[in-house]
Amino acid sequence: MAQEKSGLNEAINETVDWETLVIEPSKICRAPKLDGEEVDSQNLALKLNNIDAYYGKVQALRRVSFGVPTGAIVSLLGANGAGKSTTLRVISGMVKAANGDVELFGEKIVHISPEKIVARGLIHVPEGRQVFPELTVEENLKIGSYSVKQNNKERAESIDIVYTFFPKLKQRRNQIGQTLSGGEQQMLAIGRGLMAKPKVLLLDEPSLGLAPVIVKEIFEMLKNLNKQTGMTILLVEQNASKALKISHFGFVLETGKIVMGDKAQVLLANEDIKKAYLGGH
Amino acid sequence: MTTFISTIFGLAGMLFFFLAFIKDKPSTKRTYKMLAGAFILLFPFIMTSWVQGINTALVYAILAIGLNILLGNAGQISLGHAAFYAVGAYISSALVLHAELPLFLSILLAGIGTAIVGFLLGTPVLRLKGHFLGIATLGLHVLIYNLVKDKLKGVVFGASAKMPEVHKISYLTKSWEYSLKNSLSSLDYQIEILGKSKPFYYDFVDTITKSIGQITEYFIIFVILVLLVYMARNILRTKVGRALAALRDSEVAARMLGVNIAIFKNIAFGLSAFYAGIAGAIYAHTTGALDETSFELTISLMILAMIIIGGIATIQGAIIGAFFFQVLNMQVIPLIFSSGKGQMLGSTIMGLCVVLAVIFVPKGIVYMLWQMKIKLTQKRS
C-alpha cells in the first residue's frame, strides 16, 4: 500500500498538469491529469474559489483561488501579513469568508463549523503550536481524537502511530505540555492533528522559532508522512526554501492576492522569488 | 475546660490533615489519613459548638467545587453563581412540599433540575467571553434573584415562608432526639429527686441532645460532599475533563481539533449548576426557611474568593478555601472580637485576607502546600 502511494506521489510531480491549478478559477476546475488518466475536479483535495475575507473593515484576502491536488504537498509562501494564515483559517472555518467557496473533496465547506470540517478530514495545525499547557502529552493527543469515534484500544493504536512518527513524544508522554521544548511542542501540535486521522493537513509556520536542526527534522517527517500515508499537506511558511524543497508545488501570496504559482523546483529557480523570499536562507 | 479540649482537638485535627497531605511515605501517609478520618468522625461530638458553622462550610465547599469546575477547569467566569444555589433550594423545596417526594430524591432532582437550567441558560450566555461573560452572569443573577424574591417564594412556601420540620435533614434523627431527651430527664429525676451525684457524662449527653439535629446534618452533608468530590474527580479525568481543560487553555486550538466547544461550555455550566443546585437543596433542608437574602450577590463573590484563596482548578483548593473562609468568619473572628463590633471588623478582615492572598499566594493555599511538600522532599533526599 505504502509502495503504491509513494508511486502515486512521484507520479504527481510528473503528470499533473500543474498549470491548470493556478490563479484563474475557471482553470482550476479543469482536470489535472494523474498517471495519464483524465480526472475531474474531485481529485482536488482542496479548491478555493474567489475567496474574499475581511478582519473588520480590512480586507485580508482578495479573490484568492487555487487548488491542492490529493496526495500533494503544496506550499503557500509570502511575506508577513500577506494573508497566508488567513487563507488557512478560512479553509478550516475559523474565519468566515465574505465571498467565495472552499471545496474539500468536491464538497462545499465554507459555511460549516470548524468541528464539522475536522470531522470531514481536515486538520489545521495553528501557528505558534497552541499546545494545551496544563495537559500531558498523551492527554493533548487524546483531545486530537475527539472528532473520531474510537474505542480506547483504537485510540491507543492511533497514539502509537503518532509515536512512531515522533519517538521523542513517547519519552515525554507524561510530561505536561508547557514543559516541552519548542520543537517538541511543534511535534505535539502536529501529532495531535494526526490523531483526527485527517486526509488534509494544514500547517501554519511549523518552523517558527525553532532551531534549524529541529526544522529539518520536522520537514523530513512531513515528507515521510506524505509519502507513507498519501496525506495531502498545505504548508504555510516563511522559510520558503526549506518549504519548497519538500513541496510539489507552491503559491505566492502578496497583500491578499495570489501572484504566482508553479512547480516547487521552478519557484526555487525563479530569480524574483529568490530575491524576495529565499534571500536570507 | 471543654473549650480547652476542643481547641487542642481541633488543632490536632488540622495537623493530621496537614501531615496526611505533606507526607510521602505510604505507611505514614495512611496512618495520618486514618487519624484525620477519626477526627472527622469524632469532631461533632467534641467540638459541638462548631458543628453549625462547619455545616455551612461543607455546603459552601460543594458550591465552590461546582464553580471551580466552571472557572478553574473550563475557564469560564460566573459572577452569579448564587442564582443556581437559589434555583436548587427552591426546586427541592417545591418537590418536598408540593410533590411530596422523599428528601434525598428531591435533593438529587434539584441538582439535576438546576443542571438543566444551567445547561439551557448557558447556551445564550456562553457565547460571550471574559468580562462580557462576567457581566452577563451578573445579569442572570439579578434576574433569578428577583424572580425568587417576587414570585417563587410565595408560590413554594405560601404565607408561612417556612418548611415543616418533617422535610428537614435533622428530622431523620428526631426519634433519637426524643429518646436522648427521655434518658436526660430520667437522669434529671435521679439527680434531683433521688439525690444521686451528677454523672460525668451528663454535660456531654446534654450538649449532644441539644445539637443532635446539627450533628445529623453534619454527617449527611459530609457523605454528600464525599460523593460529589468523587464524581468531580472522575469526570475531570475523562474525556469531558480534558475537553474543559482544552477550552480553558486555548479555545482556538480546541476548535481546530474538532472539539465542539459550544457543547462543552454548556456541559461545564450544567455541571457547575448541578453542584450549586445540590448545595442549595441541602441549604433549604437544613434551614427550612428560604429568605432571598441567603442568595445575594455577596454569596457569589464569596465563593469566587474561596476558590481564589484555596487554589484554582483543584478540588482540594475549593474545599480548603470554603473551610478557611468559614472558620475565619464564624469562629476565629468572633473569638477575637466577642462583641457586636467584631462582626463588622470581621468582614473587613475577610476582605484584607482576600487582598493579601491574591498578592502573596496568587495560586492559592493548595499550591503553597504543594510547594512546601516539594521543598520537604527535596531536603530529605
Coordinates of N, CA and C in Angstrom, one line a residue, chain A residues 94 114-115 118 123-124 126 130 132-135 139 142-144 146 192-193, chain B residues 239-240 242-243 245-246 248-250 252-260 264:
Chain A
M94 N -12.3 28.8 10.7 CA -12.1 29.7 11.9 C -12.4 31.1 11.5
P114 N -16.1 24.7 12.3 CA -14.8 24.1 12.3 C -14.8 22.7 12.7
E115 N -15.6 22.3 13.8 CA -15.6 21.0 14.3 C -16.1 20.0 13.2
V118 N -13.4 19.4 10.7 CA -12.4 18.5 11.2 C -13.0 17.0 11.0
I123 N -7.5 18.9 9.1 CA -7.0 19.4 10.3 C -6.1 20.6 10.1
H124 N -6.2 21.6 10.9 CA -5.4 22.8 10.8 C -4.5 22.9 12.0
P126 N -2.4 25.1 14.2 CA -2.3 26.5 14.2 C -0.9 27.0 14.4
Q130 N 0.1 26.2 20.1 CA -1.1 26.2 20.9 C -1.3 24.8 21.5
F132 N -1.8 22.5 24.6 CA -2.5 22.8 25.9 C -1.5 22.6 27.0
P133 N -1.2 23.7 27.7 CA 0.0 23.7 28.6 C -0.2 22.9 29.8
E134 N -1.4 22.7 30.3 CA -1.6 22.0 31.6 C -1.9 20.5 31.4
L135 N -2.0 20.1 30.2 CA -2.3 18.7 29.9 C -1.0 18.0 29.5
E139 N -2.5 13.3 27.0 CA -3.8 14.0 27.0 C -4.0 14.9 25.9
K142 N -4.9 12.8 23.0 CA -6.3 12.3 23.1 C -7.3 13.3 22.7
I143 N -7.1 14.6 23.0 CA -8.0 15.6 22.6 C -8.1 15.7 21.0
G144 N -6.9 15.4 20.4 CA -6.9 15.4 18.9 C -7.9 14.4 18.3
Y146 N -11.0 13.7 19.3 CA -12.4 13.9 19.7 C -13.4 13.9 18.5
R192 N -0.9 15.8 17.4 CA -2.3 16.0 17.9 C -3.3 16.1 16.7
G193 N -2.8 16.8 15.7 CA -3.6 16.9 14.5 C -3.8 15.5 13.8
Chain B
K239 N -12.8 12.2 29.3 CA -12.9 13.0 28.0 C -13.4 14.4 28.3
V240 N -14.5 14.5 29.1 CA -15.1 15.8 29.4 C -14.1 16.7 30.1
R242 N -10.8 16.6 30.0 CA -9.8 17.0 29.1 C -10.3 18.1 28.2
A243 N -11.5 18.0 27.7 CA -12.1 19.0 26.8 C -12.2 20.3 27.5
A245 N -10.4 21.4 30.0 CA -9.0 22.0 30.1 C -8.6 22.6 28.8
A246 N -8.9 21.9 27.7 CA -8.5 22.4 26.4 C -9.2 23.7 26.1
R248 N -10.2 25.9 28.3 CA -9.6 26.9 29.2 C -8.3 27.4 28.6
D249 N -7.4 26.4 28.1 CA -6.1 26.8 27.7 C -6.1 27.4 26.4
S250 N -6.8 26.9 25.4 CA -6.8 27.6 24.1 C -8.1 27.1 23.4
V252 N -9.2 28.4 20.7 CA -8.9 28.3 19.2 C -8.4 26.9 18.9
A253 N -7.4 26.5 19.6 CA -6.8 25.2 19.3 C -7.8 24.1 19.5
A254 N -8.6 24.2 20.5 CA -9.6 23.2 20.8 C -10.6 23.1 19.6
R255 N -11.0 24.2 19.1 CA -11.9 24.2 17.9 C -11.3 23.6 16.7
M256 N -10.0 24.0 16.5 CA -9.3 23.5 15.4 C -9.1 22.0 15.4
L257 N -9.2 21.4 16.6 CA -9.0 19.9 16.7 C -10.4 19.2 16.7
G258 N -11.4 20.0 16.4 CA -12.7 19.4 16.3 C -13.4 19.2 17.6
V259 N -13.0 19.8 18.6 CA -13.8 19.8 19.9 C -15.0 20.7 19.8
N260 N -16.1 20.2 20.0 CA -17.3 21.0 19.9 C -17.4 21.9 21.2
F264 N -19.4 21.7 25.1 CA -18.6 21.5 26.3 C -18.7 22.7 27.3

